[in-house]
Tab-separated table of C-alpha atoms in Angstrom:
chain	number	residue	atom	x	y	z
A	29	UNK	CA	0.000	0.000	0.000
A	30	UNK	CA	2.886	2.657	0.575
A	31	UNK	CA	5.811	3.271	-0.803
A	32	UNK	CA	5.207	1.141	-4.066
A	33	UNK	CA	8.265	0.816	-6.702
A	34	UNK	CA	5.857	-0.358	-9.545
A	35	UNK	CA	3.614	3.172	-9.114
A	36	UNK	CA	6.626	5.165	-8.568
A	37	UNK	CA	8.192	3.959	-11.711
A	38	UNK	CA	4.954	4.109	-14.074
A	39	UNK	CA	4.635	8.267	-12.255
A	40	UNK	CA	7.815	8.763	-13.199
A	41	UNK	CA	8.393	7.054	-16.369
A	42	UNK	CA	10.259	9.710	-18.099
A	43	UNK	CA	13.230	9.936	-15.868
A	44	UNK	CA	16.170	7.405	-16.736
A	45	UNK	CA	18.410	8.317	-14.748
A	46	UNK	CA	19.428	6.738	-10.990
A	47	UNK	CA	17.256	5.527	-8.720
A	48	UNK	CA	16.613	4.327	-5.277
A	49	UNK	CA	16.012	0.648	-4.338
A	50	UNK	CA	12.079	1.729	-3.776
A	51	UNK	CA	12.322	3.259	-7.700
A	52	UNK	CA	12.229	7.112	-6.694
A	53	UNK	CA	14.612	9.112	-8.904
A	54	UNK	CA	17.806	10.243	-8.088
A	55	UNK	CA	18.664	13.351	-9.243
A	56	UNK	CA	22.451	13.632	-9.035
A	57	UNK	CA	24.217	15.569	-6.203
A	58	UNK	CA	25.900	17.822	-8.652
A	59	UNK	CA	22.578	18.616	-10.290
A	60	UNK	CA	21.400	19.788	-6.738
A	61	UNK	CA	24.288	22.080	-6.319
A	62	UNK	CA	23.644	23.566	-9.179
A	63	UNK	CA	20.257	24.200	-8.762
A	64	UNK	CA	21.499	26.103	-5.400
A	65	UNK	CA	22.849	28.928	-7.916
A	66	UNK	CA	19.807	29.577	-9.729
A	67	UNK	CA	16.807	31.580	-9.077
A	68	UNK	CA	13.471	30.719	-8.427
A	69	UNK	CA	12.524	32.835	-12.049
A	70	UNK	CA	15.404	30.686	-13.964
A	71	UNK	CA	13.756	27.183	-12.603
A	72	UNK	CA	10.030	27.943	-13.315
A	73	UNK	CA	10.824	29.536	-16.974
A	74	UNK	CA	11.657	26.201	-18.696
A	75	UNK	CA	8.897	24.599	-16.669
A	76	UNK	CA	6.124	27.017	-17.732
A	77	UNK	CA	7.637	26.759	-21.227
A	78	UNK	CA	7.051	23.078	-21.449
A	79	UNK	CA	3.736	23.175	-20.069
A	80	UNK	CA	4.126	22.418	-16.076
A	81	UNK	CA	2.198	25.436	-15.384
A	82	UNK	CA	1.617	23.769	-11.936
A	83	UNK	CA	4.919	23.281	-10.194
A	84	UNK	CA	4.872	26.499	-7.761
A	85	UNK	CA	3.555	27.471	-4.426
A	86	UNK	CA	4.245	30.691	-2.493
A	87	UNK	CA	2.203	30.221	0.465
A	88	UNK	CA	4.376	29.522	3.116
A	89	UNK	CA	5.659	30.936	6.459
A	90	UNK	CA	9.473	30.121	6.536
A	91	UNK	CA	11.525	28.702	9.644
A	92	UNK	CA	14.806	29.933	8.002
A	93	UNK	CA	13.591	32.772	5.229
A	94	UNK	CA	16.716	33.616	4.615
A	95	UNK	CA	18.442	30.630	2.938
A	96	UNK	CA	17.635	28.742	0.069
A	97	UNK	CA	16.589	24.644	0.238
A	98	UNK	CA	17.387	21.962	-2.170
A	99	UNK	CA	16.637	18.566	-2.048
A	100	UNK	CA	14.542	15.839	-3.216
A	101	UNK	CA	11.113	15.331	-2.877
A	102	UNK	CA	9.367	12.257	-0.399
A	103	UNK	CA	5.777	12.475	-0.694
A	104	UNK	CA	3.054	12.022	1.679
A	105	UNK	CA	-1.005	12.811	1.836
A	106	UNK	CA	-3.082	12.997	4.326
A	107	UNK	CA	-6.442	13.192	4.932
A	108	UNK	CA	-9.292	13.504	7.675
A	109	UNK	CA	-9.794	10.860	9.682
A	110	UNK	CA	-12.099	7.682	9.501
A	111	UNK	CA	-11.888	5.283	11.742
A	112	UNK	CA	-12.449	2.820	9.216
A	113	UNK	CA	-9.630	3.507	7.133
A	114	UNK	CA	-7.656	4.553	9.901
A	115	UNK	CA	-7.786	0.884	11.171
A	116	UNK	CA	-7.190	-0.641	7.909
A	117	UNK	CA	-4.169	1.822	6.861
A	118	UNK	CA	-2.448	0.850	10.531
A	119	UNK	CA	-2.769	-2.499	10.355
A	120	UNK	CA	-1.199	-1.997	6.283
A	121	UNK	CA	1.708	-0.139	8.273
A	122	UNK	CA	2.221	-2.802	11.121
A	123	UNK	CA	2.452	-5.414	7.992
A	124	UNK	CA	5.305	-3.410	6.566
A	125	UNK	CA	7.160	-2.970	9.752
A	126	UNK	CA	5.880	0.227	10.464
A	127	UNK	CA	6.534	2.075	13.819
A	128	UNK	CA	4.794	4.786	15.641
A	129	UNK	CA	2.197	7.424	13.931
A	130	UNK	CA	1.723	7.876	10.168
A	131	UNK	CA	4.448	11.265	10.273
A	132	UNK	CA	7.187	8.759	12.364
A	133	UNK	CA	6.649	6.740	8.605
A	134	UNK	CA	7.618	9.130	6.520
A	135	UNK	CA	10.577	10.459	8.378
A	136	UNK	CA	12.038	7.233	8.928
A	137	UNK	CA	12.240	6.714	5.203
A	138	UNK	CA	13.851	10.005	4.861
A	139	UNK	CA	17.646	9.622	3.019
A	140	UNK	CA	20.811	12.236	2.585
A	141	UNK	CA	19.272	15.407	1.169
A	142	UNK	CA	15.650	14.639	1.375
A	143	UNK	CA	12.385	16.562	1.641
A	144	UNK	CA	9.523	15.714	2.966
A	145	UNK	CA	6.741	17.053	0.989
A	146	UNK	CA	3.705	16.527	3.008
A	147	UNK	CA	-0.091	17.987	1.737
A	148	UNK	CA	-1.518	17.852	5.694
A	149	UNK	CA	-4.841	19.728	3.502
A	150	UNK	CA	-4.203	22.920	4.984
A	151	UNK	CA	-4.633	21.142	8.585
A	152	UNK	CA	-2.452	23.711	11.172
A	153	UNK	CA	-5.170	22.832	14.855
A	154	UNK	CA	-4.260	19.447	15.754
A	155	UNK	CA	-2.157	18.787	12.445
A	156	UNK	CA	1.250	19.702	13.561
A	157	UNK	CA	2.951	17.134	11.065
A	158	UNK	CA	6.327	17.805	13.055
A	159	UNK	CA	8.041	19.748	16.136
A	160	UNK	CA	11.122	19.573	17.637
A	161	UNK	CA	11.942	16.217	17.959
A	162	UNK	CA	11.017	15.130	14.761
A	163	UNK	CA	12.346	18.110	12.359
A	164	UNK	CA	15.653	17.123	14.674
A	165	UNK	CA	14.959	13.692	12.858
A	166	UNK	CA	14.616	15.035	10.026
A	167	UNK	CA	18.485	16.990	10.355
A	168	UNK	CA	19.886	13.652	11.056
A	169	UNK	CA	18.538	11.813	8.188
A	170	UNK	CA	19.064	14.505	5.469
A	171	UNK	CA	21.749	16.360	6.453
A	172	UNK	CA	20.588	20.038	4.231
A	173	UNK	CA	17.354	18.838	3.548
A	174	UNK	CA	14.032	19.640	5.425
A	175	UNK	CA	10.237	19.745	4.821
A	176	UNK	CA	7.637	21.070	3.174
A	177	UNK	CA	4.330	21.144	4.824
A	178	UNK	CA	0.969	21.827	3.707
A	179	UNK	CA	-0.455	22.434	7.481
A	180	UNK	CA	0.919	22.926	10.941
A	181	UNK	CA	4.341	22.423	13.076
A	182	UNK	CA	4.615	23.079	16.890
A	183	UNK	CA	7.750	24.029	18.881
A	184	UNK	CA	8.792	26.717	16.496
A	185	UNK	CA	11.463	27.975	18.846
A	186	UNK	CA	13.463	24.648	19.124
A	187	UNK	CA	12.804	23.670	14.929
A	188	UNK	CA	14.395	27.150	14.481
A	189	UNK	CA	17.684	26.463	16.136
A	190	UNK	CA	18.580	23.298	14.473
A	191	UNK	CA	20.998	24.152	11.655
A	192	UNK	CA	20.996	22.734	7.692
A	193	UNK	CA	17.510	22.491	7.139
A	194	UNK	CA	14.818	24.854	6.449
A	195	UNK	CA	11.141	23.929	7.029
A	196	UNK	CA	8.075	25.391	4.724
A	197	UNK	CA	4.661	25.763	6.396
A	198	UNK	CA	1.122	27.389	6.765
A	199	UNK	CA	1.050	27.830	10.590
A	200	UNK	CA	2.024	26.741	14.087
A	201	UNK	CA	0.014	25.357	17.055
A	202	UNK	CA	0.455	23.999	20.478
A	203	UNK	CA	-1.808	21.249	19.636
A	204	UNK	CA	0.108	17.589	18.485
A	205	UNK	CA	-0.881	15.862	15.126
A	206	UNK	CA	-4.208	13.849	15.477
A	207	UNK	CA	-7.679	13.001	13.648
A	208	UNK	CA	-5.769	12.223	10.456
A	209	UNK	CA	-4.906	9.171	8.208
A	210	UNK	CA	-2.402	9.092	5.579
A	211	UNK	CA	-3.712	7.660	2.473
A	212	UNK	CA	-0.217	7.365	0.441
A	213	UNK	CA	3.334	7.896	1.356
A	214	UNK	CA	5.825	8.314	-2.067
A	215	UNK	CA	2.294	8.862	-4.470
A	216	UNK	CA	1.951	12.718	-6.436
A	217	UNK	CA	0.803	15.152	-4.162
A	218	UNK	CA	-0.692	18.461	-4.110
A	219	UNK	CA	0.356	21.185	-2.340
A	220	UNK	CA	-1.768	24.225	-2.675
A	221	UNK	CA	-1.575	25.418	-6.147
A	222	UNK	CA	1.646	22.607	-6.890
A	223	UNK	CA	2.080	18.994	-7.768
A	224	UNK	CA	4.989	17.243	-6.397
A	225	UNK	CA	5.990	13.476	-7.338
A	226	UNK	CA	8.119	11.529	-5.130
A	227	UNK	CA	11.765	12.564	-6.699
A	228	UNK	CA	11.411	16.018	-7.884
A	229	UNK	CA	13.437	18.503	-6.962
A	230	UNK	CA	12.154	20.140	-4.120
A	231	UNK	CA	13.712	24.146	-4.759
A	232	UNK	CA	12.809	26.155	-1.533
A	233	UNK	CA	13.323	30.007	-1.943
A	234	UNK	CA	12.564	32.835	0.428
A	235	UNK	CA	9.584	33.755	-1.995
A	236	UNK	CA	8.595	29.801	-1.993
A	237	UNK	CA	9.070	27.006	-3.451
A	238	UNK	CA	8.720	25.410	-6.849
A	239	UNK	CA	8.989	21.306	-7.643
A	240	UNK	CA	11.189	20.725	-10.343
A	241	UNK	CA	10.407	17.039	-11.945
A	242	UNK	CA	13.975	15.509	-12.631
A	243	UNK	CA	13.407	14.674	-16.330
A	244	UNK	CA	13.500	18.379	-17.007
A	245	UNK	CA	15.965	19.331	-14.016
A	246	UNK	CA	19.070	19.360	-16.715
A	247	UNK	CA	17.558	20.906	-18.759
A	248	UNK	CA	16.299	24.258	-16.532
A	249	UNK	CA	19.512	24.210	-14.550
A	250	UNK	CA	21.441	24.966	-18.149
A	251	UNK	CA	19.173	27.274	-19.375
A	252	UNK	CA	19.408	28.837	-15.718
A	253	UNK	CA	22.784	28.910	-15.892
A	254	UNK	CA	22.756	30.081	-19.718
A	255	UNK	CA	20.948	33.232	-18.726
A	256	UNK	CA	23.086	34.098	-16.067
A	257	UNK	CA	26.204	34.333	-17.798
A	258	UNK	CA	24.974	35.990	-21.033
A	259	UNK	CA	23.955	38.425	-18.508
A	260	UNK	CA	26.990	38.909	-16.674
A	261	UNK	CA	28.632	39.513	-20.252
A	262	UNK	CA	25.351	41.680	-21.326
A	263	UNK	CA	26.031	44.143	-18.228
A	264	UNK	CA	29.637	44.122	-19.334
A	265	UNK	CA	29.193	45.397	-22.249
A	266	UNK	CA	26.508	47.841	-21.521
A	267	UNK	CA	28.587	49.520	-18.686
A	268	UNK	CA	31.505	50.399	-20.945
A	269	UNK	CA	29.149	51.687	-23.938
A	270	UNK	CA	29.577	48.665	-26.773
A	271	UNK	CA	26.338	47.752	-27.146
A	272	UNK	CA	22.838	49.306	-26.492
A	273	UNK	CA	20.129	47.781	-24.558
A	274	UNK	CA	18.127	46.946	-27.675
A	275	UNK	CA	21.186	44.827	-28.806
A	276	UNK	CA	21.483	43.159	-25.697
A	277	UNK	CA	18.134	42.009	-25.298
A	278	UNK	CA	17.192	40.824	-28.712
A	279	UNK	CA	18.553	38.047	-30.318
A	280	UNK	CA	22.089	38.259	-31.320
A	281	UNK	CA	23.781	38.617	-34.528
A	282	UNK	CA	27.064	36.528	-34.835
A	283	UNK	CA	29.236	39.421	-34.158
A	284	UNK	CA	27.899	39.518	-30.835
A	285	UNK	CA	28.156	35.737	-30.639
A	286	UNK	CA	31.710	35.833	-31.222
A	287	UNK	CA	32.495	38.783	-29.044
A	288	UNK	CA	30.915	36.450	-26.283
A	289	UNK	CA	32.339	33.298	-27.214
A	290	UNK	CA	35.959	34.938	-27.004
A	291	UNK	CA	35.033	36.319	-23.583
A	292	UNK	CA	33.361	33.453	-22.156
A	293	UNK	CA	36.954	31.680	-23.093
A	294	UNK	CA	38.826	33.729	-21.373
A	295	UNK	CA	37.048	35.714	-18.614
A	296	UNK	CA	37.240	34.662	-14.784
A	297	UNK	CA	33.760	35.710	-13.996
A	298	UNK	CA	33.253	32.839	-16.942
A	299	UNK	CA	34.892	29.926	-14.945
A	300	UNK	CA	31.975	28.419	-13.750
A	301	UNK	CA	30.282	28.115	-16.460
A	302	UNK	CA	32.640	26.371	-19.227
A	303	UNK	CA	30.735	23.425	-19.109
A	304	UNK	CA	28.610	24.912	-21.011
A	305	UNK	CA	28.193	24.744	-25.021
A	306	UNK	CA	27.019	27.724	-27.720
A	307	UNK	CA	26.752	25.618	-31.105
A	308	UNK	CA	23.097	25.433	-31.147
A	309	UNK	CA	22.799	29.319	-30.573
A	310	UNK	CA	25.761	30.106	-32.865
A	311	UNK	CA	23.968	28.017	-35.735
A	312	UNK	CA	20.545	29.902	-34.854
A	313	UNK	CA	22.012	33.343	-35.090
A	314	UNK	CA	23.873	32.488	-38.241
A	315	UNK	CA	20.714	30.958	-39.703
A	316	UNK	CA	18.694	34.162	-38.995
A	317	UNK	CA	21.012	36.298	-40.164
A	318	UNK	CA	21.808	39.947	-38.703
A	319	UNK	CA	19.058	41.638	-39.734
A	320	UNK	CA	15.473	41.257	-38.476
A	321	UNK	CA	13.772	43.961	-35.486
A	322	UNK	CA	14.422	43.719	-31.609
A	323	UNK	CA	12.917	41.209	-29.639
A	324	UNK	CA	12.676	41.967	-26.195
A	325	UNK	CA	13.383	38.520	-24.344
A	326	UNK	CA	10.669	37.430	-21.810
């Protein structure tokens, strides 16, 4: 009933990449750094551009606001309780070797740079998914990773002094978690106006936090990274007069090109980025030609 590799692998069908034993994708460490040097803005664009118009939430409060999370997603939803389906969910659990309340499940399944991405449906009086104990829990299973919580945590001042993870919820309460069953653990999830699937990369931001799905990770991180460095060269050349803001921000001719291929070889503020490759955006502006009007870019 939880945590099933055949469902995770049909959800997530497009990813070939790594995976863990229970099928969840494994978006490589290096791929999470990089995604640490992006914005919020540079993720969503190539998202919204190939059609995940869904992937975002901003309606958080913040334990840490001030620094940025990364990690990868471990779903969970919950819903009101029945005793019905409580009893039958528990006894599912006990099967599988289960300990302790539905949240306890979760956590315990929690890995190195994790996030647990729970929709609690907005639940924040008596749905205090975690406090101190168990967001401590969460620091020693995932190291920089953390939570994201559609409802309620408890014991703010404790969560808030333990260091390398950052918690995302919609309110705080004395009360503990209770009157709730969770229906799947590692299944898609919503969270507010966001879906999340179990191995998507969970990109927290002080102006919230947007689920990247790992098939198209790559792909936004370059384009990310792309944008950034044209820019750096874009300011450049604006400050010191070679180029006017019209060139700059329409598409550019191959002199251009070439004046930024020859600094992007040879710049410092460029190191970073040499792993990146221009032949596809060479080609286009030699296809197109110099002429043509400005085109502002979105």
């Amino acid at each position: 009933m939880f945590d099933r590799k055949e469902d995770i692998l049909k959800w997530t069908e497009q990813w070939n990449g790594e995976r863990f034993e229970n099928g969840r994708p494994k978006v490589s460490d290096d791929l999470l750094n990089r995604v640490r040097r992006i914005t919020l803005e540079e993720a969503w664009g190539p998202l919204w551009n190939n059609g995940y118009r869904f992937q975002f939430e901003g309606g958080f409060k913040i334990v840490h606001p001030d620094q940025v999370m990364v990690g990868r997603a471990v779903t969970a939803v919950m819903v009101p309780t029945r005793p019905d389906l409580h009893e039958t969910l528990v006894a599912v659990g006990a099967e599988e070797g289960r300990k302790g309340f539905y949240n306890q499940w979760v956590i315990d399944i929690l890995q190195d740079r994790d996030v647990a991405v729970v929709d609690m449906f907005d639940k924040v009086h008596l749905g205090t998914y975690v406090g101190g104990n168990l967001s401590t829990a969460i620091a020693a299973r995932t190291g920089s990773g953390g939570a994201v919580i559609w409802g309620g945590i408890r014991d703010n001042a404790q969560v808030d002094k333990i260091d390398g993870i950052n918690v995302y919820y919609r309110g705080s309460d004395p009360t503990a978690i209770a009157d709730v069953v969770m229906t799947g653990m590692n299944v898609p999830c919503r969270i507010g106006n966001a879906v999340c699937l179990p191995g998507d990369i969970v990109f927290g931001t002080p102006n919230g936090v947007i689920f990247i799905p790992p098939h198209l990770a790559e792909q936004a991180v370059i384009e990310a990274e792309k944008s950034q460095v044209r820019d750096i060269f874009g300011f450049i050349r604006l400050r010191s007069g070679t180029y006017t803001t019209a060139q700059i921000d329409s598409p550019w001719t191959v002199e251009i090109w070439s004046d930024f291929l020859a600094w992007f070889d040879q710049d410092e503020q460029a190191t970073d980025y040499r792993h990146l490759g221009w032949e596809q955006e060479l080609d286009e502006a030699r296809n197109r030609g110099d002429e043509g009007l400005p085109q502002v870019r979105a």
